[in-house]
PDB file of C-alpha atoms in Angstrom:
ATOM      1  CA  MET A  20      16.546  -2.985   9.856  1.00  0.00           C
ATOM      2  CA  ASP A  21      14.558  -0.303  11.475  1.00  0.00           C
ATOM      3  CA  GLU A  22      11.424   1.182  10.675  1.00  0.00           C
ATOM      4  CA  THR A  23      13.147   4.465   9.518  1.00  0.00           C
ATOM      5  CA  GLU A  24      15.332   2.582   7.292  1.00  0.00           C
ATOM      6  CA  PHE A  25      12.196   0.965   5.904  1.00  0.00           C
ATOM      7  CA  TRP A  26      10.554   4.101   5.210  1.00  0.00           C
ATOM      8  CA  GLU A  27      13.789   5.633   3.801  1.00  0.00           C
ATOM      9  CA  ILE A  28      13.911   2.987   1.206  1.00  0.00           C
ATOM     10  CA  ILE A  29      10.578   3.502   0.199  1.00  0.00           C
ATOM     11  CA  ASP A  30      10.700   7.106   0.174  1.00  0.00           C
ATOM     12  CA  THR A  31      14.138   7.299  -2.259  1.00  0.00           C
ATOM     13  CA  THR A  32      12.569   4.607  -4.625  1.00  0.00           C
ATOM     14  CA  ARG A  33       9.146   6.559  -4.902  1.00  0.00           C
ATOM     15  CA  GLU A  34      10.902   9.691  -5.353  1.00  0.00           C
ATOM     16  CA  ALA A  35      13.243   8.104  -7.884  1.00  0.00           C
ATOM     17  CA  ALA A  36      10.423   6.579  -9.720  1.00  0.00           C
ATOM     18  CA  GLU A  37       8.484   9.858  -9.850  1.00  0.00           C
ATOM     19  CA  GLY A  38       5.437   7.993  -8.605  1.00  0.00           C
ATOM     20  CA  ASP A  39       5.254   5.203 -10.941  1.00  0.00           C
ATOM     21  CA  PRO A  40       4.435   2.187  -8.801  1.00  0.00           C
ATOM     22  CA  GLU A  41       5.502  -0.429 -11.321  1.00  0.00           C
ATOM     23  CA  GLU A  42       8.934   1.830 -11.750  1.00  0.00           C
ATOM     24  CA  GLN A  43       9.230   1.885  -7.902  1.00  0.00           C
ATOM     25  CA  ALA A  44       9.123  -1.670  -7.806  1.00  0.00           C
ATOM     26  CA  ASP A  45      11.678  -2.203 -10.236  1.00  0.00           C
ATOM     27  CA  LEU A  46      14.014   0.209  -7.955  1.00  0.00           C
ATOM     28  CA  LEU A  47      12.844  -1.316  -4.743  1.00  0.00           C
ATOM     29  CA  VAL A  48      14.455  -4.517  -6.056  1.00  0.00           C
ATOM     30  CA  GLU A  49      17.745  -2.743  -7.208  1.00  0.00           C
ATOM     31  CA  ARG A  50      17.709  -1.409  -3.944  1.00  0.00           C
ATOM     32  CA  LEU A  51      17.222  -4.450  -1.931  1.00  0.00           C
ATOM     33  CA  VAL A  52      19.887  -6.433  -3.966  1.00  0.00           C
ATOM     34  CA  GLN A  53      22.337  -4.186  -2.469  1.00  0.00           C
ATOM     35  CA  LEU A  54      21.478  -5.656   0.882  1.00  0.00           C
ATOM     36  CA  ASP A  55      22.412  -8.937   2.863  1.00  0.00           C
ATOM     37  CA  PRO A  56      19.469 -11.770   2.727  1.00  0.00           C
ATOM     38  CA  ASP A  57      18.529 -11.036   6.339  1.00  0.00           C
ATOM     39  CA  SER A  58      18.003  -7.359   5.547  1.00  0.00           C
ATOM     40  CA  VAL A  59      15.620  -7.934   2.653  1.00  0.00           C
ATOM     41  CA  LEU A  60      13.750 -10.228   5.078  1.00  0.00           C
ATOM     42  CA  ASP A  61      13.606  -7.360   7.465  1.00  0.00           C
ATOM     43  CA  PHE A  62      12.238  -5.182   4.875  1.00  0.00           C
ATOM     44  CA  ALA A  63       9.625  -7.792   3.663  1.00  0.00           C
ATOM     45  CA  ARG A  64       8.397  -8.150   7.424  1.00  0.00           C
ATOM     46  CA  HIS A  65       7.972  -4.514   7.753  1.00  0.00           C
ATOM     47  CA  PHE A  66       6.258  -4.399   4.390  1.00  0.00           C
ATOM     48  CA  GLU A  67       3.719  -7.148   5.493  1.00  0.00           C
ATOM     49  CA  ALA A  68       3.099  -6.116   8.901  1.00  0.00           C
ATOM     50  CA  ARG A  69       1.657  -2.601   7.494  1.00  0.00           C
ATOM     51  CA  TYR A  70      -0.008  -4.414   4.448  1.00  0.00           C
ATOM     52  CA  ASN A  71      -1.758  -6.385   7.326  1.00  0.00           C
ATOM     53  CA  ARG A  72      -2.715  -3.572   9.402  1.00  0.00           C
ATOM     54  CA  ALA A  73      -4.419  -1.806   6.545  1.00  0.00           C
ATOM     55  CA  TYR A  74      -6.522  -4.466   6.225  1.00  0.00           C
ATOM     56  CA  ARG A  75      -9.574  -2.384   7.402  1.00  0.00           C
ATOM     57  CA  TRP A  76     -13.031  -1.618   6.080  1.00  0.00           C
ATOM     58  CA  ASP A  77     -12.676   2.070   6.102  1.00  0.00           C
ATOM     59  CA  LEU A  78      -9.419   1.885   3.579  1.00  0.00           C
ATOM     60  CA  TRP A  79     -11.461  -0.354   1.664  1.00  0.00           C
ATOM     61  CA  GLY A  80     -14.107   2.276   1.082  1.00  0.00           C
ATOM     62  CA  ALA A  81     -11.484   4.858   0.438  1.00  0.00           C
ATOM     63  CA  ALA A  82     -10.116   2.614  -1.929  1.00  0.00           C
ATOM     64  CA  ALA A  83     -13.278   1.988  -3.618  1.00  0.00           C
ATOM     65  CA  VAL A  84     -14.194   6.028  -3.943  1.00  0.00           C
ATOM     66  CA  LEU A  85     -10.634   6.567  -5.499  1.00  0.00           C
ATOM     67  CA  LEU A  86     -10.741   3.615  -8.070  1.00  0.00           C
ATOM     68  CA  GLY A  87     -14.414   3.613  -8.833  1.00  0.00           C
ATOM     69  CA  GLY A  88     -14.669   0.139  -7.060  1.00  0.00           C
ATOM     70  CA  ALA A  89     -12.515  -1.926  -5.383  1.00  0.00           C
ATOM     71  CA  SER A  90     -12.519  -5.887  -5.800  1.00  0.00           C
ATOM     72  CA  ASP A  91     -10.633  -8.039  -3.355  1.00  0.00           C
ATOM     73  CA  ASP A  92      -7.490  -8.279  -5.563  1.00  0.00           C
ATOM     74  CA  ALA A  93      -7.741  -4.265  -6.253  1.00  0.00           C
ATOM     75  CA  PHE A  94      -7.811  -3.547  -2.585  1.00  0.00           C
ATOM     76  CA  ASP A  95      -4.720  -5.835  -1.881  1.00  0.00           C
ATOM     77  CA  TYR A  96      -3.189  -3.850  -4.627  1.00  0.00           C
ATOM     78  CA  PHE A  97      -4.130  -0.684  -3.351  1.00  0.00           C
ATOM     79  CA  ARG A  98      -2.405  -1.291   0.083  1.00  0.00           C
ATOM     80  CA  CYS A  99       0.756  -1.967  -1.343  1.00  0.00           C
ATOM     81  CA  TRP A 100       0.356   1.116  -3.309  1.00  0.00           C
ATOM     82  CA  LEU A 101      -0.477   2.856   0.163  1.00  0.00           C
ATOM     83  CA  ILE A 102       2.784   1.545   1.682  1.00  0.00           C
ATOM     84  CA  GLY A 103       4.677   2.918  -1.464  1.00  0.00           C
ATOM     85  CA  GLN A 104       3.247   6.484  -0.855  1.00  0.00           C
ATOM     86  CA  GLY A 105       5.436   6.388   2.285  1.00  0.00           C
ATOM     87  CA  ARG A 106       4.890   7.006   5.838  1.00  0.00           C
ATOM     88  CA  GLU A 107       3.012  10.186   6.022  1.00  0.00           C
ATOM     89  CA  VAL A 108       0.313   9.190   3.520  1.00  0.00           C
ATOM     90  CA  PHE A 109       0.238   5.442   4.900  1.00  0.00           C
ATOM     91  CA  GLU A 110      -0.247   6.508   8.576  1.00  0.00           C
ATOM     92  CA  GLY A 111      -2.652   9.326   7.606  1.00  0.00           C
ATOM     93  CA  ALA A 112      -4.837   6.976   5.752  1.00  0.00           C
ATOM     94  CA  LEU A 113      -5.004   4.644   8.706  1.00  0.00           C
ATOM     95  CA  HIS A 114      -5.935   7.478  10.934  1.00  0.00           C
ATOM     96  CA  ASP A 115      -8.519   9.088   8.553  1.00  0.00           C
ATOM     97  CA  PRO A 116      -9.237   7.385   5.237  1.00  0.00           C
ATOM     98  CA  ASP A 117     -10.912  10.661   4.241  1.00  0.00           C
ATOM     99  CA  GLY A 118      -7.942  12.516   4.940  1.00  0.00           C
ATOM    100  CA  LEU A 119      -6.400  11.045   1.681  1.00  0.00           C
ATOM    101  CA  ALA A 120      -8.083  13.802  -0.008  1.00  0.00           C
ATOM    102  CA  GLU A 121      -5.704  16.253   1.440  1.00  0.00           C
ATOM    103  CA  LEU A 122      -2.775  13.651   1.632  1.00  0.00           C
ATOM    104  CA  LEU A 123      -2.518  13.085  -1.904  1.00  0.00           C
ATOM    105  CA  GLU A 124      -1.639  15.660  -4.439  1.00  0.00           C
ATOM    106  CA  GLU A 125      -3.337  14.201  -7.461  1.00  0.00           C
ATOM    107  CA  PHE A 126      -4.555  10.642  -8.189  1.00  0.00           C
ATOM    108  CA  ASP A 127      -4.649   9.144 -11.544  1.00  0.00           C
ATOM    109  CA  GLU A 128      -6.390   5.882 -11.439  1.00  0.00           C
ATOM    110  CA  GLU A 129      -4.822   4.510 -14.681  1.00  0.00           C
ATOM    111  CA  ILE A 130      -1.393   4.267 -12.458  1.00  0.00           C
ATOM    112  CA  ASP A 131      -2.163   5.347  -9.109  1.00  0.00           C
ATOM    113  CA  GLY A 132      -3.782   2.950  -6.429  1.00  0.00           C
ATOM    114  CA  ASP A 133      -1.966  -0.247  -7.717  1.00  0.00           C
ATOM    115  CA  GLY A 134       1.023  -1.437  -6.254  1.00  0.00           C
ATOM    116  CA  GLU A 135       0.879  -5.053  -6.970  1.00  0.00           C
ATOM    117  CA  GLU A 136       4.383  -4.983  -7.840  1.00  0.00           C
ATOM    118  CA  LEU A 137       5.757  -3.387  -4.833  1.00  0.00           C
ATOM    119  CA  GLY A 138       4.250  -6.377  -2.717  1.00  0.00           C
ATOM    120  CA  TYR A 139       6.424  -8.903  -4.699  1.00  0.00           C
ATOM    121  CA  ALA A 140       9.679  -6.687  -4.454  1.00  0.00           C
ATOM    122  CA  ALA A 141      11.430  -8.116  -1.270  1.00  0.00           C
ATOM    123  CA  ASP A 142      10.558 -11.649  -2.560  1.00  0.00           C
ATOM    124  CA  GLU A 143      12.234 -10.941  -5.811  1.00  0.00           C
ATOM    125  CA  ALA A 144      15.072  -9.552  -4.149  1.00  0.00           C
ATOM    126  CA  TYR A 145      15.689 -12.325  -2.032  1.00  0.00           C
ATOM    127  CA  GLU A 146      15.417 -14.929  -4.590  1.00  0.00           C
ATOM    128  CA  GLN A 147      18.083 -13.297  -6.617  1.00  0.00           C
ATOM    129  CA  LEU A 148      20.626 -12.812  -3.609  1.00  0.00           C
ATOM    130  CA  THR A 149      19.913 -16.596  -2.440  1.00  0.00           C
ATOM    131  CA  GLY A 150      18.373 -18.488  -5.273  1.00  0.00           C
ATOM    132  CA  LEU A 151      15.826 -19.457  -2.865  1.00  0.00           C
ATOM    133  CA  ILE A 152      12.347 -18.684  -2.363  1.00  0.00           C
ATOM    134  CA  ALA A 153      11.672 -16.317   0.921  1.00  0.00           C
ATOM    135  CA  PRO A 154      10.997 -18.345   3.958  1.00  0.00           C
ATOM    136  CA  ASP A 155       7.597 -17.680   5.964  1.00  0.00           C
ATOM    137  CA  LEU A 156       8.342 -14.301   7.693  1.00  0.00           C
ATOM    138  CA  GLY A 157       6.852 -15.483  11.250  1.00  0.00           C
ATOM    139  CA  LEU A 158       4.245 -12.855  10.993  1.00  0.00           C
ATOM    140  CA  PRO A 159       0.585 -13.598  12.199  1.00  0.00           C
ATOM    141  CA  PRO A 160      -1.524 -13.831   9.515  1.00  0.00           C
ATOM    142  CA  GLN A 161      -3.828 -11.207   8.007  1.00  0.00           C
ATOM    143  CA  PRO A 162      -7.086 -11.376   9.747  1.00  0.00           C
ATOM    144  CA  THR A 163      -9.997 -13.410   8.031  1.00  0.00           C
ATOM    145  CA  GLU A 164     -12.010 -10.068   7.614  1.00  0.00           C
ATOM    146  CA  PRO A 165     -11.077  -6.591   7.358  1.00  0.00           C
ATOM    147  CA  LEU A 166     -11.359  -4.593  10.793  1.00  0.00           C
ATOM    148  CA  GLY A 167     -14.081  -2.455  11.444  1.00  0.00           C
ATOM    149  CA  SER A 168     -17.587  -1.838  10.204  1.00  0.00           C
ATOM    150  CA  PRO A 169     -18.265  -3.294   6.737  1.00  0.00           C
ATOM    151  CA  VAL A 170     -18.916  -0.449   3.871  1.00  0.00           C
ATOM    152  CA  ASP A 171     -21.427  -1.029   1.008  1.00  0.00           C
ATOM    153  CA  PHE A 172     -19.080  -0.178  -2.097  1.00  0.00           C
ATOM    154  CA  GLU A 173     -22.240  -0.255  -4.582  1.00  0.00           C
ATOM    155  CA  ASP A 174     -24.109   2.570  -2.550  1.00  0.00           C
ATOM    156  CA  ASP A 175     -22.840   6.018  -3.560  1.00  0.00           C
ATOM    157  CA  GLU A 176     -24.767   8.158  -1.266  1.00  0.00           C
ATOM    158  CA  ALA A 177     -23.093   6.244   1.879  1.00  0.00           C
ATOM    159  CA  LEU A 178     -19.948   6.609   0.138  1.00  0.00           C
ATOM    160  CA  SER A 179     -20.235  10.167  -0.269  1.00  0.00           C
ATOM    161  CA  ALA A 180     -21.541  10.597   3.241  1.00  0.00           C
ATOM    162  CA  ARG A 181     -18.602   8.573   4.836  1.00  0.00           C
ATOM    163  CA  TYR A 182     -15.930   9.841   2.559  1.00  0.00           C
ATOM    164  CA  PRO A 183     -17.116  13.568   1.785  1.00  0.00           C
ATOM    165  CA  GLU A 184     -13.575  14.705   1.203  1.00  0.00           C
ATOM    166  CA  LEU A 185     -12.369  12.022  -1.069  1.00  0.00           C
ATOM    167  CA  TRP A 186     -15.822  11.921  -2.606  1.00  0.00           C
ATOM    168  CA  ASP A 187     -15.746  15.254  -3.687  1.00  0.00           C
ATOM    169  CA  ARG A 188     -12.330  15.594  -4.983  1.00  0.00           C
ATOM    170  CA  PHE A 189     -11.542  12.081  -6.428  1.00  0.00           C
ATOM    171  CA  ALA A 190     -14.969  10.306  -7.321  1.00  0.00           C
ATOM    172  CA  PRO A 191     -15.543   9.287 -10.750  1.00  0.00           C
ATOM    173  CA  ARG A 192     -18.142  11.683 -12.038  1.00  0.00           C
TER     174      ARG A 192
END
């Protein structure tokens, strides 16, 4: 599976789920079980590589603005959700996290920002296809610390200065 096919699967499932990440995860499993096990593992490698790429302080800060704070787990689920938004939003966020203010049409913290189930879709599909737990994907592990300069999630003034567009549009009031 190449990168284009990976993003096509992400896009079609997101559109069919009308942006609901839990529904998207269910549709993703349904789509992946139509593939062979090796293709499912390829999909999982694409997903995990992007998940690890997004382990950055600047994105964590953007997640904190959008979510009104972001624990370790919340940031993990946010990264899965970000991948689920498709290539344009994902790559745009990596290029400029504050640019999410323009990339996202809306953000409802009740359903958006939490794509935990998306992170398990490939494993679930692989298990359904083979009856086995997915093997190690052979990718380097995520760094022990996020890349970049740390962000103080408790300092609203610093967050509003670092993410002015996101803050103006989405910060909880």
